[in-house]
């Protein structure tokens, strides 16, 4: 936990072990570049400002708060006190001045969320509380506090409302399409925001193994004795690099309806960040402060996001991302690459391939080998 015992809201919180604290930390310290760029793109989406302003006044936030107050258990010193300690300690570590209310709601599905327009509230399900141990749960609480610090709760609330609204107006073709466009953009942003919040959870828990265990349990249940972290991470590598262009398209189609990234991908992303210099600098006390947020440049944020995307595309093992990288780099024989990538979708024969290089008339070998499965 934090570096010393501390007192918040008149209640002392005694940590089980020491954890580093980050006074004045800005959410920019842990936010994934794709999170920030997706949010900027979302705000530029045609019609989003209109919908946002309208919903800000229409969403029944007071009703939502009353619902949890009346039909869930509010975390306090008297109820779920261990979660209350974790919540206050997470806010202390990330220097979030106002501790958001937290509720435990009856639901066997493991889940947690941070919602609210004016002020965030955190909700965790009984399924999650029963699934995770103390250190794994601490990372989840830190994850949700990270959402609160980043201001994600506003857009999460709108996403929940619009998803429900899209189902109700599905019979109106044009109206449904307009809502689905915003819902799709919101989901794309929210998947990226989950990567940011995972990092916040690691900053709070400061135990990568616990974060990995929690993600593994969310994927495979409470059977840690049957699971292995290295094998789990290898699944993420196989998912990224395996298959051909058809599989790349299927990956995109599979993830579009989801609000969260795939669990193995989250684990791999978090491990990569935990081993990075950026994480170590934060742990050493070198990180952006909230007092500096007003001086940050939107252009710099765009530039950083663009650089991150370019690096990810170049280093990606996914067949489609390799093709995109080749197009950007001006690689030759892209038509042949696509035909080979899609395999069964397009049959190829020797006469289909260009026999010679147009520049010098000599036969050229393929520029790349076909994608292979696994490592």
mmCIF file with all atom_site columns, N, CA, C and O in Angstrom, residues 108-111 127-128 131-132 136 140 210-224 226-229 231-233 235-236 258 260-268:
data_model
loop_
_atom_site.group_PDB
_atom_site.id
_atom_site.type_symbol
_atom_site.label_atom_id
_atom_site.label_alt_id
_atom_site.label_comp_id
_atom_site.label_asym_id
_atom_site.label_entity_id
_atom_site.label_seq_id
_atom_site.pdbx_PDB_ins_code
_atom_site.Cartn_x
_atom_site.Cartn_y
_atom_site.Cartn_z
_atom_site.occupancy
_atom_site.B_iso_or_equiv
_atom_site.pdbx_formal_charge
_atom_site.auth_seq_id
_atom_site.auth_comp_id
_atom_site.auth_asym_id
_atom_site.auth_atom_id
_atom_site.pdbx_PDB_model_num
ATOM 1   N N  . UNK A 1 108 ? -23.837 -12.351 -10.606 1.00 0.00 ? 108 UNK A N  1
ATOM 2   C CA . UNK A 1 108 ? -22.808 -13.395 -10.664 1.00 0.00 ? 108 UNK A CA 1
ATOM 3   C C  . UNK A 1 108 ? -21.734 -13.156 -11.725 1.00 0.00 ? 108 UNK A C  1
ATOM 4   O O  . UNK A 1 108 ? -20.664 -13.757 -11.677 1.00 0.00 ? 108 UNK A O  1
ATOM 5   N N  . UNK A 1 109 ? -22.008 -12.255 -12.675 1.00 0.00 ? 109 UNK A N  1
ATOM 6   C CA . UNK A 1 109 ? -21.029 -11.952 -13.723 1.00 0.00 ? 109 UNK A CA 1
ATOM 7   C C  . UNK A 1 109 ? -19.947 -11.034 -13.164 1.00 0.00 ? 109 UNK A C  1
ATOM 8   O O  . UNK A 1 109 ? -20.248 -9.938  -12.690 1.00 0.00 ? 109 UNK A O  1
ATOM 9   N N  . UNK A 1 110 ? -18.676 -11.428 -13.206 1.00 0.00 ? 110 UNK A N  1
ATOM 10  C CA . UNK A 1 110 ? -17.610 -10.541 -12.700 1.00 0.00 ? 110 UNK A CA 1
ATOM 11  C C  . UNK A 1 110 ? -17.517 -9.269  -13.532 1.00 0.00 ? 110 UNK A C  1
ATOM 12  O O  . UNK A 1 110 ? -17.299 -9.328  -14.743 1.00 0.00 ? 110 UNK A O  1
ATOM 13  N N  . UNK A 1 111 ? -17.702 -8.138  -12.876 1.00 0.00 ? 111 UNK A N  1
ATOM 14  C CA . UNK A 1 111 ? -17.662 -6.875  -13.619 1.00 0.00 ? 111 UNK A CA 1
ATOM 15  C C  . UNK A 1 111 ? -17.455 -5.722  -12.639 1.00 0.00 ? 111 UNK A C  1
ATOM 16  O O  . UNK A 1 111 ? -17.720 -5.845  -11.440 1.00 0.00 ? 111 UNK A O  1
ATOM 17  N N  . UNK A 1 127 ? -20.001 -11.169 -8.199  1.00 0.00 ? 127 UNK A N  1
ATOM 18  C CA . UNK A 1 127 ? -19.217 -12.173 -8.917  1.00 0.00 ? 127 UNK A CA 1
ATOM 19  C C  . UNK A 1 127 ? -17.746 -11.838 -8.922  1.00 0.00 ? 127 UNK A C  1
ATOM 20  O O  . UNK A 1 127 ? -16.893 -12.718 -8.795  1.00 0.00 ? 127 UNK A O  1
ATOM 21  N N  . UNK A 1 128 ? -17.421 -10.545 -9.042  1.00 0.00 ? 128 UNK A N  1
ATOM 22  C CA . UNK A 1 128 ? -16.028 -10.118 -9.046  1.00 0.00 ? 128 UNK A CA 1
ATOM 23  C C  . UNK A 1 128 ? -15.430 -10.198 -7.641  1.00 0.00 ? 128 UNK A C  1
ATOM 24  O O  . UNK A 1 128 ? -14.298 -10.646 -7.467  1.00 0.00 ? 128 UNK A O  1
ATOM 25  N N  . UNK A 1 131 ? -14.587 -13.695 -6.826  1.00 0.00 ? 131 UNK A N  1
ATOM 26  C CA . UNK A 1 131 ? -13.602 -14.320 -7.702  1.00 0.00 ? 131 UNK A CA 1
ATOM 27  C C  . UNK A 1 131 ? -12.174 -13.957 -7.330  1.00 0.00 ? 131 UNK A C  1
ATOM 28  O O  . UNK A 1 131 ? -11.269 -14.797 -7.378  1.00 0.00 ? 131 UNK A O  1
ATOM 29  N N  . UNK A 1 132 ? -11.932 -12.702 -6.940  1.00 0.00 ? 132 UNK A N  1
ATOM 30  C CA . UNK A 1 132 ? -10.572 -12.197 -6.800  1.00 0.00 ? 132 UNK A CA 1
ATOM 31  C C  . UNK A 1 132 ? -10.109 -12.199 -5.351  1.00 0.00 ? 132 UNK A C  1
ATOM 32  O O  . UNK A 1 132 ? -10.904 -12.005 -4.428  1.00 0.00 ? 132 UNK A O  1
ATOM 33  N N  . UNK A 1 136 ? -5.522  -8.917  -6.061  1.00 0.00 ? 136 UNK A N  1
ATOM 34  C CA . UNK A 1 136 ? -6.148  -8.831  -7.383  1.00 0.00 ? 136 UNK A CA 1
ATOM 35  C C  . UNK A 1 136 ? -7.267  -7.797  -7.374  1.00 0.00 ? 136 UNK A C  1
ATOM 36  O O  . UNK A 1 136 ? -7.418  -7.015  -8.317  1.00 0.00 ? 136 UNK A O  1
ATOM 37  N N  . UNK A 1 140 ? -8.100  -3.972  -9.355  1.00 0.00 ? 140 UNK A N  1
ATOM 38  C CA . UNK A 1 140 ? -9.377  -3.607  -9.978  1.00 0.00 ? 140 UNK A CA 1
ATOM 39  C C  . UNK A 1 140 ? -9.887  -2.282  -9.427  1.00 0.00 ? 140 UNK A C  1
ATOM 40  O O  . UNK A 1 140 ? -10.341 -1.410  -10.179 1.00 0.00 ? 140 UNK A O  1
ATOM 41  N N  . UNK A 1 210 ? -0.236  -9.897  -9.431  1.00 0.00 ? 210 UNK A N  1
ATOM 42  C CA . UNK A 1 210 ? -1.637  -9.835  -9.020  1.00 0.00 ? 210 UNK A CA 1
ATOM 43  C C  . UNK A 1 210 ? -2.518  -9.349  -10.168 1.00 0.00 ? 210 UNK A C  1
ATOM 44  O O  . UNK A 1 210 ? -3.622  -9.870  -10.379 1.00 0.00 ? 210 UNK A O  1
ATOM 45  N N  . UNK A 1 211 ? -2.043  -8.353  -10.911 1.00 0.00 ? 211 UNK A N  1
ATOM 46  C CA . UNK A 1 211 ? -2.806  -7.869  -12.063 1.00 0.00 ? 211 UNK A CA 1
ATOM 47  C C  . UNK A 1 211 ? -2.970  -8.967  -13.101 1.00 0.00 ? 211 UNK A C  1
ATOM 48  O O  . UNK A 1 211 ? -4.052  -9.127  -13.679 1.00 0.00 ? 211 UNK A O  1
ATOM 49  N N  . UNK A 1 212 ? -1.912  -9.726  -13.345 1.00 0.00 ? 212 UNK A N  1
ATOM 50  C CA . UNK A 1 212 ? -1.986  -10.835 -14.300 1.00 0.00 ? 212 UNK A CA 1
ATOM 51  C C  . UNK A 1 212 ? -2.960  -11.906 -13.819 1.00 0.00 ? 212 UNK A C  1
ATOM 52  O O  . UNK A 1 212 ? -3.775  -12.420 -14.588 1.00 0.00 ? 212 UNK A O  1
ATOM 53  N N  . UNK A 1 213 ? -2.895  -12.224 -12.533 1.00 0.00 ? 213 UNK A N  1
ATOM 54  C CA . UNK A 1 213 ? -3.799  -13.240 -11.987 1.00 0.00 ? 213 UNK A CA 1
ATOM 55  C C  . UNK A 1 213 ? -5.256  -12.812 -12.140 1.00 0.00 ? 213 UNK A C  1
ATOM 56  O O  . UNK A 1 213 ? -6.121  -13.622 -12.494 1.00 0.00 ? 213 UNK A O  1
ATOM 57  N N  . UNK A 1 214 ? -5.526  -11.543 -11.861 1.00 0.00 ? 214 UNK A N  1
ATOM 58  C CA . UNK A 1 214 ? -6.895  -11.062 -11.980 1.00 0.00 ? 214 UNK A CA 1
ATOM 59  C C  . UNK A 1 214 ? -7.422  -11.186 -13.399 1.00 0.00 ? 214 UNK A C  1
ATOM 60  O O  . UNK A 1 214 ? -8.556  -11.628 -13.616 1.00 0.00 ? 214 UNK A O  1
ATOM 61  N N  . UNK A 1 215 ? -6.608  -10.832 -14.387 1.00 0.00 ? 215 UNK A N  1
ATOM 62  C CA . UNK A 1 215 ? -7.033  -10.949 -15.781 1.00 0.00 ? 215 UNK A CA 1
ATOM 63  C C  . UNK A 1 215 ? -7.228  -12.413 -16.177 1.00 0.00 ? 215 UNK A C  1
ATOM 64  O O  . UNK A 1 215 ? -8.161  -12.748 -16.915 1.00 0.00 ? 215 UNK A O  1
ATOM 65  N N  . UNK A 1 216 ? -6.360  -13.275 -15.677 1.00 0.00 ? 216 UNK A N  1
ATOM 66  C CA . UNK A 1 216 ? -6.506  -14.702 -15.979 1.00 0.00 ? 216 UNK A CA 1
ATOM 67  C C  . UNK A 1 216 ? -7.792  -15.261 -15.379 1.00 0.00 ? 216 UNK A C  1
ATOM 68  O O  . UNK A 1 216 ? -8.494  -16.065 -16.009 1.00 0.00 ? 216 UNK A O  1
ATOM 69  N N  . UNK A 1 217 ? -8.126  -14.825 -14.166 1.00 0.00 ? 217 UNK A N  1
ATOM 70  C CA . UNK A 1 217 ? -9.365  -15.302 -13.539 1.00 0.00 ? 217 UNK A CA 1
ATOM 71  C C  . UNK A 1 217 ? -10.590 -14.799 -14.289 1.00 0.00 ? 217 UNK A C  1
ATOM 72  O O  . UNK A 1 217 ? -11.591 -15.513 -14.413 1.00 0.00 ? 217 UNK A O  1
ATOM 73  N N  . UNK A 1 218 ? -10.536 -13.556 -14.768 1.00 0.00 ? 218 UNK A N  1
ATOM 74  C CA . UNK A 1 218 ? -11.657 -13.028 -15.541 1.00 0.00 ? 218 UNK A CA 1
ATOM 75  C C  . UNK A 1 218 ? -11.852 -13.849 -16.815 1.00 0.00 ? 218 UNK A C  1
ATOM 76  O O  . UNK A 1 218 ? -12.973 -14.069 -17.266 1.00 0.00 ? 218 UNK A O  1
ATOM 77  N N  . UNK A 1 219 ? -10.756 -14.341 -17.377 1.00 0.00 ? 219 UNK A N  1
ATOM 78  C CA . UNK A 1 219 ? -10.839 -15.146 -18.607 1.00 0.00 ? 219 UNK A CA 1
ATOM 79  C C  . UNK A 1 219 ? -11.225 -16.591 -18.330 1.00 0.00 ? 219 UNK A C  1
ATOM 80  O O  . UNK A 1 219 ? -12.017 -17.184 -19.074 1.00 0.00 ? 219 UNK A O  1
ATOM 81  N N  . UNK A 1 220 ? -10.659 -17.183 -17.256 1.00 0.00 ? 220 UNK A N  1
ATOM 82  C CA . UNK A 1 220 ? -10.828 -18.626 -17.049 1.00 0.00 ? 220 UNK A CA 1
ATOM 83  C C  . UNK A 1 220 ? -11.407 -19.041 -15.713 1.00 0.00 ? 220 UNK A C  1
ATOM 84  O O  . UNK A 1 220 ? -11.435 -20.240 -15.410 1.00 0.00 ? 220 UNK A O  1
ATOM 85  N N  . UNK A 1 221 ? -11.871 -18.091 -14.907 1.00 0.00 ? 221 UNK A N  1
ATOM 86  C CA . UNK A 1 221 ? -12.478 -18.447 -13.635 1.00 0.00 ? 221 UNK A CA 1
ATOM 87  C C  . UNK A 1 221 ? -11.447 -18.696 -12.543 1.00 0.00 ? 221 UNK A C  1
ATOM 88  O O  . UNK A 1 221 ? -10.242 -18.516 -12.733 1.00 0.00 ? 221 UNK A O  1
ATOM 89  N N  . UNK A 1 222 ? -11.937 -19.121 -11.407 1.00 0.00 ? 222 UNK A N  1
ATOM 90  C CA . UNK A 1 222 ? -11.096 -19.302 -10.225 1.00 0.00 ? 222 UNK A CA 1
ATOM 91  C C  . UNK A 1 222 ? -10.386 -20.657 -10.256 1.00 0.00 ? 222 UNK A C  1
ATOM 92  O O  . UNK A 1 222 ? -10.629 -21.533 -9.420  1.00 0.00 ? 222 UNK A O  1
ATOM 93  N N  . UNK A 1 223 ? -9.509  -20.823 -11.237 1.00 0.00 ? 223 UNK A N  1
ATOM 94  C CA . UNK A 1 223 ? -8.789  -22.088 -11.410 1.00 0.00 ? 223 UNK A CA 1
ATOM 95  C C  . UNK A 1 223 ? -7.312  -21.802 -11.668 1.00 0.00 ? 223 UNK A C  1
ATOM 96  O O  . UNK A 1 223 ? -6.726  -22.330 -12.628 1.00 0.00 ? 223 UNK A O  1
ATOM 97  N N  . UNK A 1 224 ? -6.711  -20.974 -10.834 1.00 0.00 ? 224 UNK A N  1
ATOM 98  C CA . UNK A 1 224 ? -5.321  -20.582 -11.051 1.00 0.00 ? 224 UNK A CA 1
ATOM 99  C C  . UNK A 1 224 ? -4.384  -21.778 -11.085 1.00 0.00 ? 224 UNK A C  1
ATOM 100 O O  . UNK A 1 224 ? -3.360  -21.761 -11.772 1.00 0.00 ? 224 UNK A O  1
ATOM 101 N N  . UNK A 1 226 ? -4.779  -24.357 -12.523 1.00 0.00 ? 226 UNK A N  1
ATOM 102 C CA . UNK A 1 226 ? -4.831  -24.951 -13.861 1.00 0.00 ? 226 UNK A CA 1
ATOM 103 C C  . UNK A 1 226 ? -4.285  -24.003 -14.927 1.00 0.00 ? 226 UNK A C  1
ATOM 104 O O  . UNK A 1 226 ? -4.274  -24.334 -16.109 1.00 0.00 ? 226 UNK A O  1
ATOM 105 N N  . UNK A 1 227 ? -3.818  -22.822 -14.525 1.00 0.00 ? 227 UNK A N  1
ATOM 106 C CA . UNK A 1 227 ? -3.385  -21.816 -15.493 1.00 0.00 ? 227 UNK A CA 1
ATOM 107 C C  . UNK A 1 227 ? -1.939  -21.416 -15.262 1.00 0.00 ? 227 UNK A C  1
ATOM 108 O O  . UNK A 1 227 ? -1.384  -21.622 -14.188 1.00 0.00 ? 227 UNK A O  1
ATOM 109 N N  . UNK A 1 228 ? -1.347  -20.815 -16.296 1.00 0.00 ? 228 UNK A N  1
ATOM 110 C CA . UNK A 1 228 ? 0.047   -20.412 -16.251 1.00 0.00 ? 228 UNK A CA 1
ATOM 111 C C  . UNK A 1 228 ? 0.193   -19.064 -16.951 1.00 0.00 ? 228 UNK A C  1
ATOM 112 O O  . UNK A 1 228 ? -0.303  -18.887 -18.077 1.00 0.00 ? 228 UNK A O  1
ATOM 113 N N  . UNK A 1 229 ? 0.849   -18.106 -16.299 1.00 0.00 ? 229 UNK A N  1
ATOM 114 C CA . UNK A 1 229 ? 0.955   -16.754 -16.848 1.00 0.00 ? 229 UNK A CA 1
ATOM 115 C C  . UNK A 1 229 ? 1.668   -16.749 -18.192 1.00 0.00 ? 229 UNK A C  1
ATOM 116 O O  . UNK A 1 229 ? 1.220   -16.108 -19.156 1.00 0.00 ? 229 UNK A O  1
ATOM 117 N N  . UNK A 1 231 ? 1.994   -19.142 -20.402 1.00 0.00 ? 231 UNK A N  1
ATOM 118 C CA . UNK A 1 231 ? 1.151   -19.749 -21.430 1.00 0.00 ? 231 UNK A CA 1
ATOM 119 C C  . UNK A 1 231 ? 0.013   -18.809 -21.820 1.00 0.00 ? 231 UNK A C  1
ATOM 120 O O  . UNK A 1 231 ? -0.369  -18.723 -22.996 1.00 0.00 ? 231 UNK A O  1
ATOM 121 N N  . UNK A 1 232 ? -0.521  -18.095 -20.839 1.00 0.00 ? 232 UNK A N  1
ATOM 122 C CA . UNK A 1 232 ? -1.600  -17.145 -21.092 1.00 0.00 ? 232 UNK A CA 1
ATOM 123 C C  . UNK A 1 232 ? -1.117  -16.011 -21.998 1.00 0.00 ? 232 UNK A C  1
ATOM 124 O O  . UNK A 1 232 ? -1.796  -15.630 -22.957 1.00 0.00 ? 232 UNK A O  1
ATOM 125 N N  . UNK A 1 233 ? 0.073   -15.502 -21.723 1.00 0.00 ? 233 UNK A N  1
ATOM 126 C CA . UNK A 1 233 ? 0.629   -14.437 -22.551 1.00 0.00 ? 233 UNK A CA 1
ATOM 127 C C  . UNK A 1 233 ? 0.984   -14.943 -23.947 1.00 0.00 ? 233 UNK A C  1
ATOM 128 O O  . UNK A 1 233 ? 0.907   -14.194 -24.934 1.00 0.00 ? 233 UNK A O  1
ATOM 129 N N  . UNK A 1 235 ? -0.765  -16.994 -25.575 1.00 0.00 ? 235 UNK A N  1
ATOM 130 C CA . UNK A 1 235 ? -2.015  -16.946 -26.324 1.00 0.00 ? 235 UNK A CA 1
ATOM 131 C C  . UNK A 1 235 ? -2.173  -15.592 -27.015 1.00 0.00 ? 235 UNK A C  1
ATOM 132 O O  . UNK A 1 235 ? -2.632  -15.520 -28.161 1.00 0.00 ? 235 UNK A O  1
ATOM 133 N N  . UNK A 1 236 ? -1.811  -14.527 -26.293 1.00 0.00 ? 236 UNK A N  1
ATOM 134 C CA . UNK A 1 236 ? -1.926  -13.188 -26.881 1.00 0.00 ? 236 UNK A CA 1
ATOM 135 C C  . UNK A 1 236 ? -1.017  -13.051 -28.097 1.00 0.00 ? 236 UNK A C  1
ATOM 136 O O  . UNK A 1 236 ? -1.403  -12.474 -29.124 1.00 0.00 ? 236 UNK A O  1
ATOM 137 N N  . UNK A 1 258 ? -17.610 -5.325  -28.629 1.00 0.00 ? 258 UNK A N  1
ATOM 138 C CA . UNK A 1 258 ? -17.150 -5.414  -27.248 1.00 0.00 ? 258 UNK A CA 1
ATOM 139 C C  . UNK A 1 258 ? -16.823 -4.039  -26.678 1.00 0.00 ? 258 UNK A C  1
ATOM 140 O O  . UNK A 1 258 ? -16.350 -3.155  -27.393 1.00 0.00 ? 258 UNK A O  1
ATOM 141 N N  . UNK A 1 260 ? -14.747 -4.023  -23.978 1.00 0.00 ? 260 UNK A N  1
ATOM 142 C CA . UNK A 1 260 ? -13.412 -4.256  -23.423 1.00 0.00 ? 260 UNK A CA 1
ATOM 143 C C  . UNK A 1 260 ? -12.525 -4.970  -24.448 1.00 0.00 ? 260 UNK A C  1
ATOM 144 O O  . UNK A 1 260 ? -13.026 -5.760  -25.252 1.00 0.00 ? 260 UNK A O  1
ATOM 145 N N  . UNK A 1 261 ? -11.235 -4.728  -24.427 1.00 0.00 ? 261 UNK A N  1
ATOM 146 C CA . UNK A 1 261 ? -10.327 -5.512  -25.273 1.00 0.00 ? 261 UNK A CA 1
ATOM 147 C C  . UNK A 1 261 ? -10.324 -6.959  -24.802 1.00 0.00 ? 261 UNK A C  1
ATOM 148 O O  . UNK A 1 261 ? -10.759 -7.273  -23.687 1.00 0.00 ? 261 UNK A O  1
ATOM 149 N N  . UNK A 1 262 ? -9.822  -7.849  -25.642 1.00 0.00 ? 262 UNK A N  1
ATOM 150 C CA . UNK A 1 262 ? -9.702  -9.244  -25.242 1.00 0.00 ? 262 UNK A CA 1
ATOM 151 C C  . UNK A 1 262 ? -8.739  -9.359  -24.060 1.00 0.00 ? 262 UNK A C  1
ATOM 152 O O  . UNK A 1 262 ? -7.750  -8.624  -23.965 1.00 0.00 ? 262 UNK A O  1
ATOM 153 N N  . UNK A 1 263 ? -9.021  -10.284 -23.165 1.00 0.00 ? 263 UNK A N  1
ATOM 154 C CA . UNK A 1 263 ? -8.288  -10.358 -21.899 1.00 0.00 ? 263 UNK A CA 1
ATOM 155 C C  . UNK A 1 263 ? -6.812  -10.659 -22.101 1.00 0.00 ? 263 UNK A C  1
ATOM 156 O O  . UNK A 1 263 ? -5.950  -10.090 -21.418 1.00 0.00 ? 263 UNK A O  1
ATOM 157 N N  . UNK A 1 264 ? -6.489  -11.566 -23.021 1.00 0.00 ? 264 UNK A N  1
ATOM 158 C CA . UNK A 1 264 ? -5.076  -11.875 -23.249 1.00 0.00 ? 264 UNK A CA 1
ATOM 159 C C  . UNK A 1 264 ? -4.331  -10.663 -23.793 1.00 0.00 ? 264 UNK A C  1
ATOM 160 O O  . UNK A 1 264 ? -3.170  -10.425 -23.454 1.00 0.00 ? 264 UNK A O  1
ATOM 161 N N  . UNK A 1 265 ? -5.012  -9.872  -24.627 1.00 0.00 ? 265 UNK A N  1
ATOM 162 C CA . UNK A 1 265 ? -4.402  -8.665  -25.177 1.00 0.00 ? 265 UNK A CA 1
ATOM 163 C C  . UNK A 1 265 ? -4.141  -7.660  -24.060 1.00 0.00 ? 265 UNK A C  1
ATOM 164 O O  . UNK A 1 265 ? -3.076  -7.020  -24.011 1.00 0.00 ? 265 UNK A O  1
ATOM 165 N N  . UNK A 1 266 ? -5.080  -7.512  -23.133 1.00 0.00 ? 266 UNK A N  1
ATOM 166 C CA . UNK A 1 266 ? -4.896  -6.603  -21.999 1.00 0.00 ? 266 UNK A CA 1
ATOM 167 C C  . UNK A 1 266 ? -3.688  -7.028  -21.165 1.00 0.00 ? 266 UNK A C  1
ATOM 168 O O  . UNK A 1 266 ? -2.881  -6.195  -20.747 1.00 0.00 ? 266 UNK A O  1
ATOM 169 N N  . UNK A 1 267 ? -3.576  -8.332  -20.927 1.00 0.00 ? 267 UNK A N  1
ATOM 170 C CA . UNK A 1 267 ? -2.458  -8.826  -20.118 1.00 0.00 ? 267 UNK A CA 1
ATOM 171 C C  . UNK A 1 267 ? -1.126  -8.539  -20.805 1.00 0.00 ? 267 UNK A C  1
ATOM 172 O O  . UNK A 1 267 ? -0.161  -8.090  -20.159 1.00 0.00 ? 267 UNK A O  1
ATOM 173 N N  . UNK A 1 268 ? -1.057  -8.783  -22.104 1.00 0.00 ? 268 UNK A N  1
ATOM 174 C CA . UNK A 1 268 ? 0.187   -8.552  -22.840 1.00 0.00 ? 268 UNK A CA 1
ATOM 175 C C  . UNK A 1 268 ? 0.539   -7.065  -22.868 1.00 0.00 ? 268 UNK A C  1
ATOM 176 O O  . UNK A 1 268 ? 1.707   -6.691  -22.710 1.00 0.00 ? 268 UNK A O  1
#
